[in-house]
Coordinates of C-alpha atoms in Angstrom, one line a residue:
Chain V
M1 CA 109.0 -112.0 14.2
E2 CA 109.0 -114.4 11.3
N3 CA 109.5 -117.3 13.7
Q4 CA 106.4 -116.5 15.5
E5 CA 104.4 -116.2 12.3
L6 CA 105.9 -119.5 11.2
D7 CA 104.8 -121.1 14.5
T8 CA 101.2 -119.8 14.1
L9 CA 101.0 -120.9 10.5
I10 CA 102.4 -124.4 11.1
I11 CA 100.0 -124.9 14.0
K12 CA 97.2 -123.9 11.7
Y13 CA 98.6 -126.2 9.1
I14 CA 98.7 -129.2 11.5
S15 CA 95.2 -128.6 12.7
G16 CA 94.0 -128.1 9.2
E17 CA 92.6 -124.7 9.8
I18 CA 94.9 -123.0 7.4
S19 CA 93.5 -121.0 4.5
N20 CA 94.9 -121.3 0.9
Q21 CA 96.5 -117.9 1.1
E22 CA 98.2 -118.7 4.4
L23 CA 99.4 -122.0 3.0
E24 CA 101.0 -120.2 0.1
Q25 CA 102.7 -117.9 2.5
L26 CA 103.8 -120.8 4.7
K27 CA 105.2 -122.7 1.8
R28 CA 107.5 -119.7 0.9
M29 CA 108.9 -119.5 4.5
E30 CA 112.3 -120.8 5.4
G31 CA 112.2 -124.0 7.3
F32 CA 108.8 -125.2 6.1
S33 CA 110.3 -128.0 4.1
T34 CA 112.1 -129.4 7.2
Y35 CA 108.9 -129.0 9.2
E36 CA 106.9 -130.8 6.5
K37 CA 109.4 -133.6 6.4
I38 CA 109.4 -133.9 10.2
L39 CA 105.6 -134.0 10.3
K40 CA 105.3 -136.4 7.4
Y41 CA 107.8 -138.9 8.7
S42 CA 106.9 -138.6 12.4
S43 CA 103.3 -139.6 11.6
D44 CA 104.6 -142.8 10.3
F45 CA 106.3 -143.6 13.5
K46 CA 104.7 -146.2 15.7
A47 CA 104.8 -146.9 19.4
P48 CA 105.4 -150.5 20.2
A49 CA 102.0 -152.0 19.8
I50 CA 100.1 -154.6 21.8
K51 CA 97.0 -156.1 20.4
N52 CA 93.8 -155.0 22.1
E53 CA 92.6 -158.6 22.6
V54 CA 95.9 -159.6 24.1
S55 CA 96.1 -156.6 26.3
Y56 CA 92.5 -157.2 27.6
A57 CA 93.1 -160.8 28.2
N58 CA 96.2 -159.9 30.2
F59 CA 94.3 -157.3 32.0
L60 CA 91.6 -159.8 33.1
K61 CA 94.3 -162.1 34.3
K62 CA 95.9 -159.4 36.3
H63 CA 92.6 -158.2 37.7
K64 CA 91.7 -161.7 38.8
R65 CA 95.1 -162.1 40.4
K66 CA 94.9 -158.8 42.1
S67 CA 91.3 -158.9 43.2
K68 CA 90.9 -162.5 44.1
P69 CA 93.0 -162.6 47.2
V70 CA 91.3 -159.4 48.4
V71 CA 87.9 -161.0 47.9
K72 CA 89.1 -164.2 49.7
L73 CA 90.4 -162.3 52.6
N74 CA 87.3 -160.3 52.9
R75 CA 85.2 -163.4 52.9
S76 CA 87.3 -165.1 55.5
Y77 CA 87.2 -162.0 57.6
I78 CA 83.4 -162.0 57.3
I79 CA 83.2 -165.6 58.1
S80 CA 85.6 -165.5 61.0
G81 CA 83.8 -162.4 62.2
I82 CA 80.5 -164.2 62.2
A83 CA 82.1 -167.2 63.9
A84 CA 83.7 -165.0 66.5
T85 CA 80.4 -163.2 67.2
L86 CA 78.6 -166.4 67.5
L87 CA 81.3 -167.8 69.8
I88 CA 81.1 -164.7 72.0
F89 CA 77.3 -164.8 72.1
F90 CA 77.5 -168.5 72.9
G91 CA 80.1 -167.9 75.5
I92 CA 78.1 -165.1 77.1
F93 CA 75.0 -167.3 77.1
Q94 CA 76.9 -170.2 78.7
F95 CA 78.4 -167.8 81.2
L96 CA 75.1 -166.4 82.2
L97 CA 73.6 -169.8 82.5
N98 CA 76.6 -171.1 84.5
T99 CA 77.1 -168.2 86.8
N100 CA 73.9 -168.7 88.6
Q101 CA 74.8 -171.8 90.6
K102 CA 72.0 -173.7 92.2
Y103 CA 72.0 -176.5 94.7
K104 CA 69.1 -178.4 96.0
T105 CA 68.5 -181.2 98.5
N106 CA 65.7 -183.7 98.7
F107 CA 64.1 -185.3 101.8
G108 CA 66.7 -186.5 104.2
E109 CA 69.6 -185.4 102.1
Q110 CA 72.5 -183.1 103.1
L111 CA 74.8 -181.4 100.7
A112 CA 78.1 -179.7 101.3
V113 CA 78.8 -176.7 99.0
I114 CA 82.0 -174.9 98.7
L115 CA 81.5 -171.3 97.6
P116 CA 84.0 -169.5 95.3
D117 CA 85.9 -167.9 98.2
S118 CA 86.0 -171.4 99.8
S119 CA 83.4 -170.6 102.4
E120 CA 81.4 -173.7 103.2
V121 CA 77.7 -174.3 103.2
I122 CA 76.0 -177.4 104.3
L123 CA 72.5 -177.6 103.1
H124 CA 70.0 -179.4 105.3
A125 CA 67.2 -181.6 103.9
S126 CA 64.7 -180.1 101.4
S127 CA 66.6 -176.9 101.0
S128 CA 68.0 -175.0 98.1
L129 CA 70.7 -172.5 97.7
N130 CA 71.7 -170.4 94.8
F131 CA 74.3 -167.7 94.2
N132 CA 75.8 -165.7 91.3
E133 CA 79.3 -166.9 90.7
K134 CA 80.2 -164.0 88.4
N135 CA 79.5 -161.3 90.9
W136 CA 80.9 -163.3 93.8
K137 CA 84.0 -161.2 94.2
T138 CA 82.1 -157.9 94.6
S139 CA 79.1 -159.2 96.5
R140 CA 78.9 -162.4 98.4
I141 CA 75.2 -163.0 98.3
V142 CA 73.4 -166.3 98.5
N143 CA 69.7 -167.0 98.3
L144 CA 68.5 -169.7 100.6
E145 CA 65.3 -171.6 101.0
G146 CA 65.2 -174.0 103.9
E147 CA 68.0 -174.6 106.4
A148 CA 71.7 -174.4 106.0
Y149 CA 74.9 -174.1 108.0
F150 CA 77.5 -171.5 106.9
K151 CA 81.1 -171.3 107.7
V152 CA 82.1 -168.0 106.1
K153 CA 85.7 -167.0 105.3
K154 CA 86.7 -163.5 106.3
G155 CA 86.1 -160.9 103.6
S156 CA 83.6 -158.6 102.4
K157 CA 80.0 -158.7 103.7
F158 CA 78.4 -162.0 103.2
K159 CA 74.7 -162.0 102.9
V160 CA 72.1 -164.8 103.2
I161 CA 68.8 -163.7 101.7
T162 CA 65.7 -165.7 102.3
N163 CA 62.0 -165.1 101.9
E164 CA 61.8 -164.6 105.7
G165 CA 64.8 -162.5 106.4
K166 CA 68.3 -161.5 105.8
V167 CA 71.5 -162.4 107.6
S168 CA 74.7 -160.5 107.0
V169 CA 78.1 -161.3 108.4
L170 CA 81.7 -160.7 107.9
G171 CA 83.0 -164.1 108.6
T172 CA 81.6 -166.6 111.0
Q173 CA 79.8 -169.9 111.4
F174 CA 76.1 -170.0 111.7
T175 CA 73.0 -171.8 110.6
V176 CA 70.0 -170.3 109.0
N177 CA 66.6 -172.0 109.1
E178 CA 63.7 -170.4 107.4
Q179 CA 60.3 -171.8 106.9
E180 CA 57.0 -170.0 106.3
D181 CA 56.6 -167.3 109.0
F182 CA 59.6 -168.8 110.8
F183 CA 63.2 -167.6 110.9
E184 CA 65.9 -169.1 113.1
V185 CA 69.6 -168.3 113.2
H186 CA 72.2 -170.0 115.3
C187 CA 75.6 -168.4 115.6
F188 CA 78.6 -170.6 116.4
E189 CA 81.3 -168.1 115.9
G190 CA 81.7 -164.4 115.4
K191 CA 78.7 -162.1 115.0
V192 CA 75.9 -162.0 112.6
M193 CA 73.2 -159.5 111.9
V194 CA 69.7 -160.7 111.3
E195 CA 67.2 -158.6 109.5
R196 CA 63.6 -159.5 109.3
N197 CA 60.5 -157.4 108.6
G198 CA 62.6 -154.3 109.1
A199 CA 63.8 -155.3 112.5
E200 CA 67.5 -155.9 113.0
K201 CA 69.2 -158.0 115.7
I202 CA 72.8 -158.8 116.3
V203 CA 73.5 -162.4 117.3
I204 CA 76.8 -163.2 118.9
R205 CA 78.7 -166.5 119.4
G206 CA 76.8 -169.1 121.3
E207 CA 73.5 -167.4 120.8
A208 CA 70.5 -168.4 118.8
I209 CA 67.6 -166.3 117.7
R210 CA 64.2 -167.0 116.3
Q211 CA 61.3 -165.1 115.2
I212 CA 57.9 -166.6 114.5
Q213 CA 55.5 -164.6 112.4
N214 CA 55.9 -161.1 113.6
G215 CA 56.5 -161.9 117.2
V216 CA 59.4 -160.8 119.3
F217 CA 62.9 -162.2 118.7
E218 CA 63.3 -165.1 121.0
E219 CA 66.9 -165.5 122.1
W220 CA 68.6 -168.3 123.9
S221 CA 72.1 -169.6 124.2
I222 CA 73.5 -172.7 122.6
T223 CA 76.5 -174.8 123.7
I224 CA 77.0 -176.8 120.5
T225 CA 79.6 -175.7 118.0
K226 CA 78.1 -177.4 115.0
P227 CA 74.5 -177.7 113.9
S228 CA 73.0 -180.7 115.4
W229 CA 71.6 -182.0 112.2
Q230 CA 75.1 -182.5 110.9
N231 CA 75.3 -185.4 113.4
F232 CA 71.9 -186.7 112.3
E233 CA 70.1 -185.0 115.1
S234 CA 67.7 -182.2 115.2
N235 CA 67.8 -180.0 118.2
F236 CA 64.7 -178.0 119.2
N237 CA 64.5 -175.3 121.8
N238 CA 61.1 -174.3 122.8
T239 CA 59.8 -174.7 119.3
P240 CA 56.2 -174.8 118.3
L241 CA 55.2 -178.3 117.5
H242 CA 54.2 -177.7 113.9
Y243 CA 57.7 -176.5 113.1
V244 CA 59.0 -179.7 114.7
F245 CA 56.6 -181.7 112.5
N246 CA 57.7 -179.7 109.5
N247 CA 61.3 -180.6 110.3
I248 CA 60.3 -184.3 110.5
K249 CA 58.5 -184.1 107.2
K250 CA 61.6 -182.5 105.6
V251 CA 64.0 -185.0 107.0
Y252 CA 62.1 -188.2 106.6
G253 CA 59.8 -187.3 103.7
V254 CA 56.7 -188.5 105.5
D255 CA 53.2 -187.1 105.9
I256 CA 52.2 -186.0 109.3
I257 CA 48.5 -186.0 110.1
V258 CA 47.5 -184.3 113.3
E259 CA 44.2 -184.9 114.9
N260 CA 43.0 -182.6 117.7
V261 CA 46.5 -181.6 118.8
N262 CA 47.4 -178.1 119.6
T263 CA 50.5 -177.6 117.5
E264 CA 51.4 -174.3 119.0
K265 CA 52.6 -176.1 122.1
R266 CA 56.3 -175.9 122.3
F267 CA 58.8 -178.7 122.2
S268 CA 62.4 -178.8 123.5
G269 CA 64.7 -181.7 122.9
S270 CA 66.7 -183.6 120.3
I271 CA 65.4 -186.1 117.8
P272 CA 67.4 -188.3 115.6
N273 CA 67.4 -187.7 111.8
N274 CA 68.0 -191.3 110.9
N275 CA 65.5 -193.3 112.8
L276 CA 61.8 -192.4 112.3
Q277 CA 60.6 -194.7 115.0
V278 CA 62.8 -193.1 117.7
A279 CA 62.2 -189.6 116.5
I280 CA 58.4 -189.9 116.5
A281 CA 58.5 -191.7 119.9
T282 CA 60.6 -189.0 121.4
V283 CA 58.3 -186.2 120.3
A284 CA 55.1 -188.2 121.3
Q285 CA 56.4 -189.1 124.7
A286 CA 57.5 -185.5 125.5
M287 CA 54.3 -184.1 124.4
H288 CA 52.1 -186.9 125.8
L289 CA 50.7 -187.9 122.5
N290 CA 49.7 -191.1 120.9
Y291 CA 50.9 -191.9 117.4
E292 CA 50.6 -194.4 114.6
I293 CA 53.1 -194.9 111.8
V294 CA 51.6 -196.3 108.6
N295 CA 54.0 -198.0 106.1
N296 CA 56.8 -195.6 107.1
K297 CA 55.0 -193.0 105.0
K298 CA 52.4 -191.5 107.2
V299 CA 52.4 -190.6 110.9
I300 CA 49.2 -189.9 112.7
F301 CA 49.3 -188.0 116.0
R302 CA 46.4 -188.1 118.5
P303 CA 46.0 -186.8 121.9
Chain L
M1 CA 66.5 -149.0 33.9
M2 CA 68.0 -151.2 31.2
K3 CA 69.6 -148.3 29.5
Q4 CA 71.2 -147.1 32.7
E5 CA 72.6 -150.6 33.4
E6 CA 74.0 -150.7 29.9
Q7 CA 75.8 -147.5 30.4
S8 CA 77.4 -148.4 33.7
L9 CA 81.1 -149.2 33.6
C10 CA 80.4 -152.1 35.9
N11 CA 78.8 -153.9 33.0
S12 CA 81.5 -156.2 31.7
M13 CA 80.5 -155.6 28.0
V14 CA 80.7 -151.8 28.5
F15 CA 84.0 -152.1 30.3
E16 CA 85.5 -154.3 27.7
N17 CA 84.4 -151.8 25.1
V18 CA 85.9 -148.9 27.0
Y19 CA 89.1 -150.8 27.5
K20 CA 89.6 -151.6 23.9
T21 CA 88.7 -148.1 22.9
H22 CA 91.2 -146.3 25.1
V23 CA 93.9 -148.7 25.9
T24 CA 96.2 -147.9 22.9
T25 CA 96.1 -144.1 23.4
L26 CA 96.6 -144.5 27.0
R27 CA 99.5 -146.9 26.7
N28 CA 101.1 -144.8 24.0
Y29 CA 100.7 -141.7 26.1
I30 CA 102.5 -143.3 29.0
Y31 CA 105.0 -144.7 26.6
Y32 CA 105.7 -141.3 25.2
K33 CA 106.4 -140.1 28.7
S34 CA 108.4 -143.1 29.9
G35 CA 109.9 -144.9 26.9
D36 CA 109.1 -148.1 28.6
I37 CA 106.4 -150.1 26.9
D38 CA 106.1 -152.7 29.6
L39 CA 105.8 -150.1 32.3
A40 CA 103.2 -148.3 30.1
E41 CA 101.1 -151.5 29.8
D42 CA 101.5 -152.1 33.5
I43 CA 100.3 -148.7 34.4
V44 CA 97.5 -148.8 32.0
Q45 CA 96.2 -152.1 33.3
D46 CA 96.5 -150.8 36.9
C47 CA 94.6 -147.8 35.9
F48 CA 91.8 -149.9 34.4
I49 CA 91.8 -152.1 37.6
K50 CA 91.2 -148.9 39.6
A51 CA 88.5 -147.9 37.2
L52 CA 86.8 -151.3 37.6
E53 CA 87.0 -151.1 41.3
N54 CA 85.3 -147.7 41.3
C55 CA 83.1 -148.5 38.3
S56 CA 79.9 -147.4 40.1
K57 CA 81.3 -144.0 40.8
I58 CA 82.6 -143.2 37.3
I59 CA 80.4 -141.5 34.8
L60 CA 80.9 -143.2 31.5
K61 CA 81.2 -139.9 29.7
T62 CA 84.1 -138.8 31.8
V63 CA 85.9 -142.2 31.9
K64 CA 88.5 -141.1 29.4
S65 CA 89.8 -138.1 31.4
Y66 CA 89.5 -140.3 34.5
L67 CA 91.8 -142.9 33.0
F68 CA 94.3 -140.3 31.8
K69 CA 94.4 -138.7 35.2
V70 CA 94.9 -142.0 37.0
A71 CA 97.5 -143.0 34.4
T72 CA 99.4 -139.7 34.8
N73 CA 99.4 -140.0 38.6
T74 CA 100.4 -143.6 38.5
F75 CA 103.2 -142.7 36.1
L76 CA 104.4 -139.9 38.3
N77 CA 104.6 -142.4 41.1
S78 CA 106.9 -144.7 39.1
V79 CA 110.0 -142.7 38.2
K80 CA 111.4 -145.1 35.7
H81 CA 112.3 -143.2 32.5
K82 CA 113.7 -144.9 29.5
K83 CA 114.6 -143.6 26.1
V84 CA 111.6 -143.4 23.8
V85 CA 112.3 -145.8 20.9
L86 CA 109.8 -145.6 18.1
E87 CA 109.5 -147.9 15.2
H88 CA 109.2 -146.5 11.7
Q89 CA 107.6 -148.2 8.8
K90 CA 110.2 -147.0 6.4
L91 CA 113.0 -148.4 8.7
S92 CA 111.8 -151.9 8.4
P93 CA 113.5 -153.8 5.6
K94 CA 110.2 -155.1 4.1
V95 CA 109.0 -151.6 3.1
N96 CA 112.3 -150.9 1.5
T97 CA 112.1 -153.8 -0.9
V98 CA 108.6 -152.7 -2.0
N99 CA 109.6 -149.1 -2.5
N100 CA 111.9 -149.1 -5.5
E101 CA 113.7 -145.9 -4.7
N102 CA 117.3 -145.0 -5.5
P103 CA 119.8 -146.2 -2.9
E104 CA 121.1 -142.8 -2.2
F105 CA 117.6 -141.5 -1.3
V106 CA 117.0 -144.5 0.8
L107 CA 120.2 -143.9 2.7
E108 CA 119.4 -140.2 3.2
E109 CA 115.9 -141.0 4.4
K110 CA 117.3 -143.6 6.8
E111 CA 119.7 -141.1 8.2
F112 CA 116.9 -138.5 8.5
L113 CA 114.7 -140.9 10.4
N114 CA 117.4 -141.9 12.8
K115 CA 118.1 -138.2 13.5
L116 CA 114.4 -137.5 13.9
Q117 CA 114.0 -140.5 16.2
D118 CA 116.9 -139.3 18.3
A119 CA 115.5 -135.8 18.4
I120 CA 112.1 -137.0 19.5
S121 CA 113.6 -139.0 22.3
R122 CA 115.5 -135.9 23.5
L123 CA 112.3 -133.8 23.6
S124 CA 111.0 -132.8 27.0
E125 CA 108.3 -135.1 28.3
K126 CA 105.6 -132.5 27.8
Q127 CA 106.6 -131.6 24.3
R128 CA 107.0 -135.3 23.3
E129 CA 103.6 -136.4 24.6
V130 CA 101.9 -133.6 22.7
F131 CA 103.9 -134.1 19.5
L132 CA 103.4 -137.8 19.4
L133 CA 99.8 -137.9 20.5
N134 CA 99.2 -135.6 17.5
R135 CA 101.4 -137.3 15.0
I136 CA 101.0 -141.0 15.9
N137 CA 97.7 -141.2 17.6
K138 CA 96.2 -138.5 15.3
K139 CA 94.7 -136.6 18.2
T140 CA 93.6 -133.0 17.5
F141 CA 95.0 -130.3 19.7
K142 CA 91.6 -130.0 21.3
E143 CA 91.5 -133.7 22.1
I144 CA 95.0 -133.5 23.6
A145 CA 94.0 -130.5 25.7
V146 CA 91.1 -132.5 27.2
L147 CA 93.2 -135.5 27.8
L148 CA 96.0 -133.6 29.5
N149 CA 93.6 -131.3 31.2
I150 CA 95.4 -128.2 29.8
S151 CA 94.3 -125.4 27.5
V152 CA 94.4 -125.7 23.7
K153 CA 96.8 -122.8 23.7
A154 CA 99.2 -124.7 25.9
V155 CA 99.0 -127.7 23.6
E156 CA 99.8 -125.5 20.6
K157 CA 102.7 -123.9 22.5
R158 CA 104.1 -127.3 23.4
M159 CA 103.7 -128.4 19.8
S160 CA 105.6 -125.4 18.3
N161 CA 108.3 -125.8 20.9
A162 CA 108.6 -129.4 20.0
L163 CA 108.8 -128.6 16.3
R164 CA 111.4 -126.0 16.7
A165 CA 113.5 -128.3 18.8
L166 CA 113.2 -131.1 16.3
R167 CA 114.1 -128.8 13.4
K168 CA 117.1 -127.7 15.2
E169 CA 118.2 -131.3 15.7
V170 CA 117.6 -132.6 12.2
E171 CA 119.0 -129.6 10.4
G172 CA 122.1 -130.0 12.7
I173 CA 122.3 -126.3 13.5

């Protein structure tokens, strides 16, 4: 009981809330002298001290040491992040630019192109070919303008898309020749499917097919196994004269002027692709025409 | 706007001020618990680093309790305990030469202080931190209660327990 009272009073004494009367009472209690001594001496104790200035300086050092590497790391992360992002964008950009492969030939040129699956394409004069290398595995699609010979490796469907029509195959050798309103396919091996203006036609080995404007498919058989123009010759089979002239223009890069000649007349035969004189003479003779060659640049046909 | 900025802990002037105001109490508090002044200083500095990192989130008014809480938690994570060794003014030889007291009294006093010192170091952590925060750092019970996040009653209880234990030790009962 007394102990509890002592405790209460001593707490009041310490916190300075004790009244004079209580103080008198406390002073008479046993053990107060010891308590007073303890309190008096203990308040003179000191914990090991460190000067504020020293402590703060040390703190700043420590903070720098601790935070600096973090900041550095963060920065380098940000920088490398930016660099990586740029690289990726650059890479994608490059990739997109590069995946669309484009090949083009000028007058009288031929160009052999090996496709990613090692199918071969030989572009005839004044033609262009492009395809997407990136999607090649899933879709073998090439866009063609002009004339080309294809030797397609077996595999998924191979498509040749032109302005005039589509040819799809699984693996063969064939040529596609498209001009305005004119579409001709020669098949040397296997089978190809020709699609034009919604009509479909299957062409088998040794056959050739042609459609002019929206006319019927013209079919005939061929005996050659390679396109004639690969041997510097152009082979025509019952072809309207203006397509023959177009072909000459393409191969030789010349202007052809026709005066009073019916160009719908059809021509059959072979003309060389490396001798303008002979080529023109052959056509003129077969069609009973007169001609004049001006500076190897211009050819004039007259009846 | 200006006033707000001034009162933010992120302001280095404000921070330095806060540091210098609270560092001693905080360090002592950890020291009373651990008896290791180097550890105490370490913990206190870590605790200020944490405060600086979160300076935007800390309200200046509550920074003190924030610091004490972080310090306590950090201390609990480091389980190093050492004997609490306190220095006493009267124990240093300088003071003795100034005070011309009779040798017997000086000797008795020295003995008492050694006993008291021992007794304090044998107090429980909770009793010691309350007792020493009150005696050395002159914190009122109310202030201690806020710092330790306990009630004033609990502080008083710890204080009287501490006193009883000390009395027992020094009287040699």
